CSV table of C-alpha atoms in Angstrom, one decimal:
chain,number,residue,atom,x,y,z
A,1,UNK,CA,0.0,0.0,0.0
A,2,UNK,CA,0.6,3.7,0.2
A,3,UNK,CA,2.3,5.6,2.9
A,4,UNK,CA,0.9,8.2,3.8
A,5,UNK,CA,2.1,9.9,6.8
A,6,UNK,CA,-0.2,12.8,9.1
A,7,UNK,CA,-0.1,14.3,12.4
A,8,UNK,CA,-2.4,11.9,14.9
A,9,UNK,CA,-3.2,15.2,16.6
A,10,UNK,CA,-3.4,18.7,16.4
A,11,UNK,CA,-5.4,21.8,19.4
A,12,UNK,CA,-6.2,25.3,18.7
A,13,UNK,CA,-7.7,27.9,20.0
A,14,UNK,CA,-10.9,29.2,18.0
A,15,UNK,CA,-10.5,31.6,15.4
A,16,UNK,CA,-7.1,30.6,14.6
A,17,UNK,CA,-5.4,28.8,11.9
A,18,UNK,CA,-3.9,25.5,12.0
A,19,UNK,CA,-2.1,23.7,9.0
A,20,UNK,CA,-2.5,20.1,8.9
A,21,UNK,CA,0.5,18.5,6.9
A,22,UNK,CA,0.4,15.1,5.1
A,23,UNK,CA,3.3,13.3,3.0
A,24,UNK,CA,3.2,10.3,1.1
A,25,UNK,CA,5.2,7.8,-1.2
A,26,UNK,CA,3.5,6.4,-4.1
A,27,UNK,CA,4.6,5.2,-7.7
A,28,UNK,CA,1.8,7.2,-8.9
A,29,UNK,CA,-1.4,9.1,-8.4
A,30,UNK,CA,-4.0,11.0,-10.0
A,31,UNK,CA,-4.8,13.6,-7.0
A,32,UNK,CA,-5.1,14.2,-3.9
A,33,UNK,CA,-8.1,14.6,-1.3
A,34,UNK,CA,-8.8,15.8,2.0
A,35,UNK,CA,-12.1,14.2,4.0
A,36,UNK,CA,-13.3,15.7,7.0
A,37,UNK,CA,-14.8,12.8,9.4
A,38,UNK,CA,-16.8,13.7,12.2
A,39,UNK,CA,-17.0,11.5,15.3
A,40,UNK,CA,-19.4,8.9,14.5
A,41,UNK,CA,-20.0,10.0,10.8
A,42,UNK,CA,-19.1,8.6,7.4
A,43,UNK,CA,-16.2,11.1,6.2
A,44,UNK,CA,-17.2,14.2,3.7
A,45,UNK,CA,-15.3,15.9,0.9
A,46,UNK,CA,-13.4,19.1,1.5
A,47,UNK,CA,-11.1,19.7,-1.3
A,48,UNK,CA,-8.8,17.6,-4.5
A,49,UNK,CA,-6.0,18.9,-5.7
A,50,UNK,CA,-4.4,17.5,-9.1
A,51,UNK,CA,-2.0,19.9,-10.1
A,52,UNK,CA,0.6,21.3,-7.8
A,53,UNK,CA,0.1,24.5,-6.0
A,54,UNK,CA,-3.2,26.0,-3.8
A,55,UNK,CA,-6.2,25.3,-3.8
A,56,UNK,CA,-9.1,27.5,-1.7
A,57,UNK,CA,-12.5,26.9,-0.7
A,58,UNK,CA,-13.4,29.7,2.0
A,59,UNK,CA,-11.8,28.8,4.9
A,60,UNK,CA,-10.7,25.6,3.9
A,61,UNK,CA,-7.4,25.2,2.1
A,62,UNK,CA,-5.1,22.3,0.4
A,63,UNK,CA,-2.0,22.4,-1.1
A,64,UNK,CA,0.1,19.8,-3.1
A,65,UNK,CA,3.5,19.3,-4.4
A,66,UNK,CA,4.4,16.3,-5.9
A,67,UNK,CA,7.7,16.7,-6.4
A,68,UNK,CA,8.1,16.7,-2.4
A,69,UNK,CA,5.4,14.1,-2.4
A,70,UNK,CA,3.5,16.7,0.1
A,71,UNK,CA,0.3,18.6,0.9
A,72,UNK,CA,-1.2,20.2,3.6
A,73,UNK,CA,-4.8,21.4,4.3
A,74,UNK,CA,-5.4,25.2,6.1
A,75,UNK,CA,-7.9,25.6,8.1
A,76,UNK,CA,-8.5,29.4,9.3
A,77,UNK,CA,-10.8,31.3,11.5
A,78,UNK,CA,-11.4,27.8,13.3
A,79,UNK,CA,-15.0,27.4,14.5
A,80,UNK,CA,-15.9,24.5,17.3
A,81,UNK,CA,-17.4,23.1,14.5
A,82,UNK,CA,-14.6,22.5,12.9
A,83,UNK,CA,-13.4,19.6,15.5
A,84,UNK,CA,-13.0,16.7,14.0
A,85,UNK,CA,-10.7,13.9,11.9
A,86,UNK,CA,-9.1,15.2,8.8
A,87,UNK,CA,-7.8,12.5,6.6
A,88,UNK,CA,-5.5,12.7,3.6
A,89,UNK,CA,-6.5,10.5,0.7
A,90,UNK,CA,-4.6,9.7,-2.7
A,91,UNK,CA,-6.3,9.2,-5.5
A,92,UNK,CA,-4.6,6.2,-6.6
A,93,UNK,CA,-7.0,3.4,-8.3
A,94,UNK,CA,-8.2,2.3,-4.6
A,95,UNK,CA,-8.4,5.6,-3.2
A,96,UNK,CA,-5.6,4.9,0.2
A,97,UNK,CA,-6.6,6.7,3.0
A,98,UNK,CA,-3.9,7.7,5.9
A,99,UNK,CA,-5.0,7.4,9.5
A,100,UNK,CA,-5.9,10.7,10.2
A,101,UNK,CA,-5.4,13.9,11.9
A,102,UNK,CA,-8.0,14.5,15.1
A,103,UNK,CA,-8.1,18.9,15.7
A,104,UNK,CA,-9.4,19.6,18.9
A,105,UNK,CA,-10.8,23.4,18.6
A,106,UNK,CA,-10.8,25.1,21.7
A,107,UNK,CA,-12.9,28.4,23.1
B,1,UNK,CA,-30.5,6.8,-4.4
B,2,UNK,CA,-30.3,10.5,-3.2
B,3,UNK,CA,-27.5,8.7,-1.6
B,4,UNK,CA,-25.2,5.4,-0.4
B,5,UNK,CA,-27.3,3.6,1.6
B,6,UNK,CA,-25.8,0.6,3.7
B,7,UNK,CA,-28.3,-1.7,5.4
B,8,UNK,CA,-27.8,-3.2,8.2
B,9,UNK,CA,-26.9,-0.2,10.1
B,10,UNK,CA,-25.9,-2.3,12.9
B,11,UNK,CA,-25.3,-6.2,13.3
B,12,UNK,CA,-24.2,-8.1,16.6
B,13,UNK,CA,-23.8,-11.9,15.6
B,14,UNK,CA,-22.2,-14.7,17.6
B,15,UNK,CA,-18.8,-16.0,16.3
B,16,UNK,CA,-19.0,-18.5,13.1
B,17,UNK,CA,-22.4,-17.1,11.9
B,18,UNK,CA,-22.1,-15.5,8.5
B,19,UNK,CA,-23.1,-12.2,7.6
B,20,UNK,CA,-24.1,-10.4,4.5
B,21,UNK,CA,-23.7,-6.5,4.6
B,22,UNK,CA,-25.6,-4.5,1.3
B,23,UNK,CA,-24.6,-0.9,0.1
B,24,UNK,CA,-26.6,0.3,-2.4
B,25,UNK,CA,-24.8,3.4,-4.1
B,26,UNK,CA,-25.7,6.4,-5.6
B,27,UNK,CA,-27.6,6.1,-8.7
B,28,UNK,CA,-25.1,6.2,-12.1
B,29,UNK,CA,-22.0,5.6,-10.2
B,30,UNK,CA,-19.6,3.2,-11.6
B,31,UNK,CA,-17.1,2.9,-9.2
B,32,UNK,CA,-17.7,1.3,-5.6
B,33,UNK,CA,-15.4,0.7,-3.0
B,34,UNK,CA,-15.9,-1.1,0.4
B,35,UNK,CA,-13.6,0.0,3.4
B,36,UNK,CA,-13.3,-1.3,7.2
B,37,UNK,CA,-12.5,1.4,10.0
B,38,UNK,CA,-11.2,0.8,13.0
B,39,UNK,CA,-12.1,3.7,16.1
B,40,UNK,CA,-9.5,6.3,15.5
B,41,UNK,CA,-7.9,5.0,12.4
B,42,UNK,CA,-8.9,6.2,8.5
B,43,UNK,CA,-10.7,3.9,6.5
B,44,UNK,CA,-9.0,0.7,5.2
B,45,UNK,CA,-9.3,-0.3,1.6
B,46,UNK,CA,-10.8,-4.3,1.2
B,47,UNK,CA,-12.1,-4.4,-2.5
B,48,UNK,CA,-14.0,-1.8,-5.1
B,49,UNK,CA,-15.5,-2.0,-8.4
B,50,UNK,CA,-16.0,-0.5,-11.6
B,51,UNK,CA,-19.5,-1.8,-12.4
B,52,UNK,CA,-20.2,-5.1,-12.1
B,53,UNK,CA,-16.3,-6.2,-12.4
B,54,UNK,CA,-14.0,-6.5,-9.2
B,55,UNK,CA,-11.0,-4.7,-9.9
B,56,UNK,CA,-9.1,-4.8,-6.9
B,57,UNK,CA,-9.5,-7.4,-3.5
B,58,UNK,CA,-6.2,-6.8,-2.5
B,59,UNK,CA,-7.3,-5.7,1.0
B,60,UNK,CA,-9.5,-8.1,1.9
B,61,UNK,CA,-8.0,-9.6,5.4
B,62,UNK,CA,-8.3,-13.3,4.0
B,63,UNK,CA,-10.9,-16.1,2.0
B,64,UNK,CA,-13.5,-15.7,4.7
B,65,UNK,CA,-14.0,-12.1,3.1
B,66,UNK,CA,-16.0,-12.1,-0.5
B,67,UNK,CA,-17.8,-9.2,-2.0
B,68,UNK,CA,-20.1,-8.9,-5.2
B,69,UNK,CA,-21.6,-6.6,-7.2
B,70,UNK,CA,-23.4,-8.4,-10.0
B,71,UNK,CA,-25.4,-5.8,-11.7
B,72,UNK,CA,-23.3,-3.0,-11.2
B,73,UNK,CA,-25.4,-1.5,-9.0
B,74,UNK,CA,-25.8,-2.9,-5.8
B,75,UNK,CA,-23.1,-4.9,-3.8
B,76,UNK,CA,-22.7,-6.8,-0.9
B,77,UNK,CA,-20.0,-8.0,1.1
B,78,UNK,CA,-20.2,-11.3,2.9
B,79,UNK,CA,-18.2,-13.0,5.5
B,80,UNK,CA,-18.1,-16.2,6.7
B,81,UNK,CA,-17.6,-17.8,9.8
B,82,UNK,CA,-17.5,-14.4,11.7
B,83,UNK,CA,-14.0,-14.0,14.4
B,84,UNK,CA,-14.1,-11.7,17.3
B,85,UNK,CA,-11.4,-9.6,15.4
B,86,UNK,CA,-13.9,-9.0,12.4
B,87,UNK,CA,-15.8,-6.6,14.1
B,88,UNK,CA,-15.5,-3.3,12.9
B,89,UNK,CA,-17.4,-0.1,11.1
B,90,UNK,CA,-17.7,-1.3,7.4
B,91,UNK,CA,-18.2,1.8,4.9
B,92,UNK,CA,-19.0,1.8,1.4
B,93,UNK,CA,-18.3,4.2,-1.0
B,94,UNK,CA,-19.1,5.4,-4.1
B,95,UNK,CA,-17.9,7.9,-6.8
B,96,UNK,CA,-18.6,9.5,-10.0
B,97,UNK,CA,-15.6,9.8,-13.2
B,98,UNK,CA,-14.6,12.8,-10.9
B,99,UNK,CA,-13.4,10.1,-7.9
B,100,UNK,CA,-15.0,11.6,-5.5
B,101,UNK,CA,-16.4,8.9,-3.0
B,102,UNK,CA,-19.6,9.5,-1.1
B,103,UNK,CA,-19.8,7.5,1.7
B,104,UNK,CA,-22.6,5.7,3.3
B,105,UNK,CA,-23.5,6.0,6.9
B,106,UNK,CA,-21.7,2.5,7.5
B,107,UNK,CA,-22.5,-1.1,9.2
B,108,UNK,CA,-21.2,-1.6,12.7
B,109,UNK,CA,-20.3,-5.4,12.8
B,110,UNK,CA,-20.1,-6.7,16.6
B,111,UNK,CA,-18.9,-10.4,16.8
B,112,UNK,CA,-19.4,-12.0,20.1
């Protein structure tokens, strides 16, 4: 399989912005996603990026570089709501999902 | 479907019954993927298709693990002679040419 390799965990304080990094070794892909996966919940699409460079989505963020085999997904102005399990996801033929990355948003 | 629907939503069964677990997907979409998560990991890839042809079952754990889809519509995932260590969430997922999956709301497997 894939390795893909994020942060288990990750606090901040509302309002701020935290950067959630994710690198990876494959032979090949054809993009990369970010899932957002609340406690209990099936996971939902934020963002997929396919070329290199940024890609924004109001206060949601992702960036890939392939060359560096890394991307990372901003999150800014942080609401509670935003506490959850962000998971990075390449877009190879089975779609590998790494383990993910639990923020804990704090008042 | 509006939606993937997965049925049953929940299933406790004693160790060596055999269960069946359905996902019906969303309406046009060729690819489907089943996944098993474990509390606090990401998903974990078992098998998917591209309509009614298996590409991949790389990821199921072993033979006691099958999967079907033979209309290319809906699929289920059987497995025999249930173990203690098969209980898990089971998702299933489908996507569009885009590859976006949409998940369904999952089955929690308990094997006692």
């Amino acid at each position: 399989g894939q390795n893909i390799d994020q942060p288990t965990e990750m606090t901040a304080t509302e309002g701020a912005i935290v950067q959630i990094n994710c690198t990876y070794q494959t032979s090949g892909f054809n993009g990369l996603f970010w899932y957002q996966q609340h406690a209990g919940e099936a996971p939902t699409f934020l963002s997929y990026n396919v070329l290199d460079g940024l890609e924004e989505k109001g206060r949601f963020s992702s960036f890939l570089s392939r060359s560096k085999g890394y991307s990372y997904l901003l999150l800014k102005e942080l609401q509670m709501k935003d506490s959850a399990s962000y998971l990075c996801v390449l877009n190879d033929y089975k779609l590998s999902f790494g383990a993910g990355t639990t923020v804990t948003v704090r008042a | 479907g509006a939606g993937v629907s997965q049925s049953p939503r929940y299933k406790v069964t004693k160790r060596g019954q055999d269960v069946a677990l359905r996902c019906d997907p969303i309406s046009g979409h060729v690819s489907l993927y089943w996944y098993r998560q474990a509390l606090g990991q990401g998903p974990e890839f078992l098998t998917y298709f591209n309509y009614e042809a298996q590409q991949d079952k790389s990821g199921l754990p072993n033979d006691r693990f099958s999967a079907e889809r033979p209309e290319g519509s809906i699929s289920t995932l059987t497995i025999q002679r249930t173990e203690q260590r098969d209980s898990a969430m089971y998702r299933c997922a489908s996507s569009s040419l885009t590859g976006e999956l949409f998940f369904g709301e999952g089955s929690r497997l308990t094997v006692l």
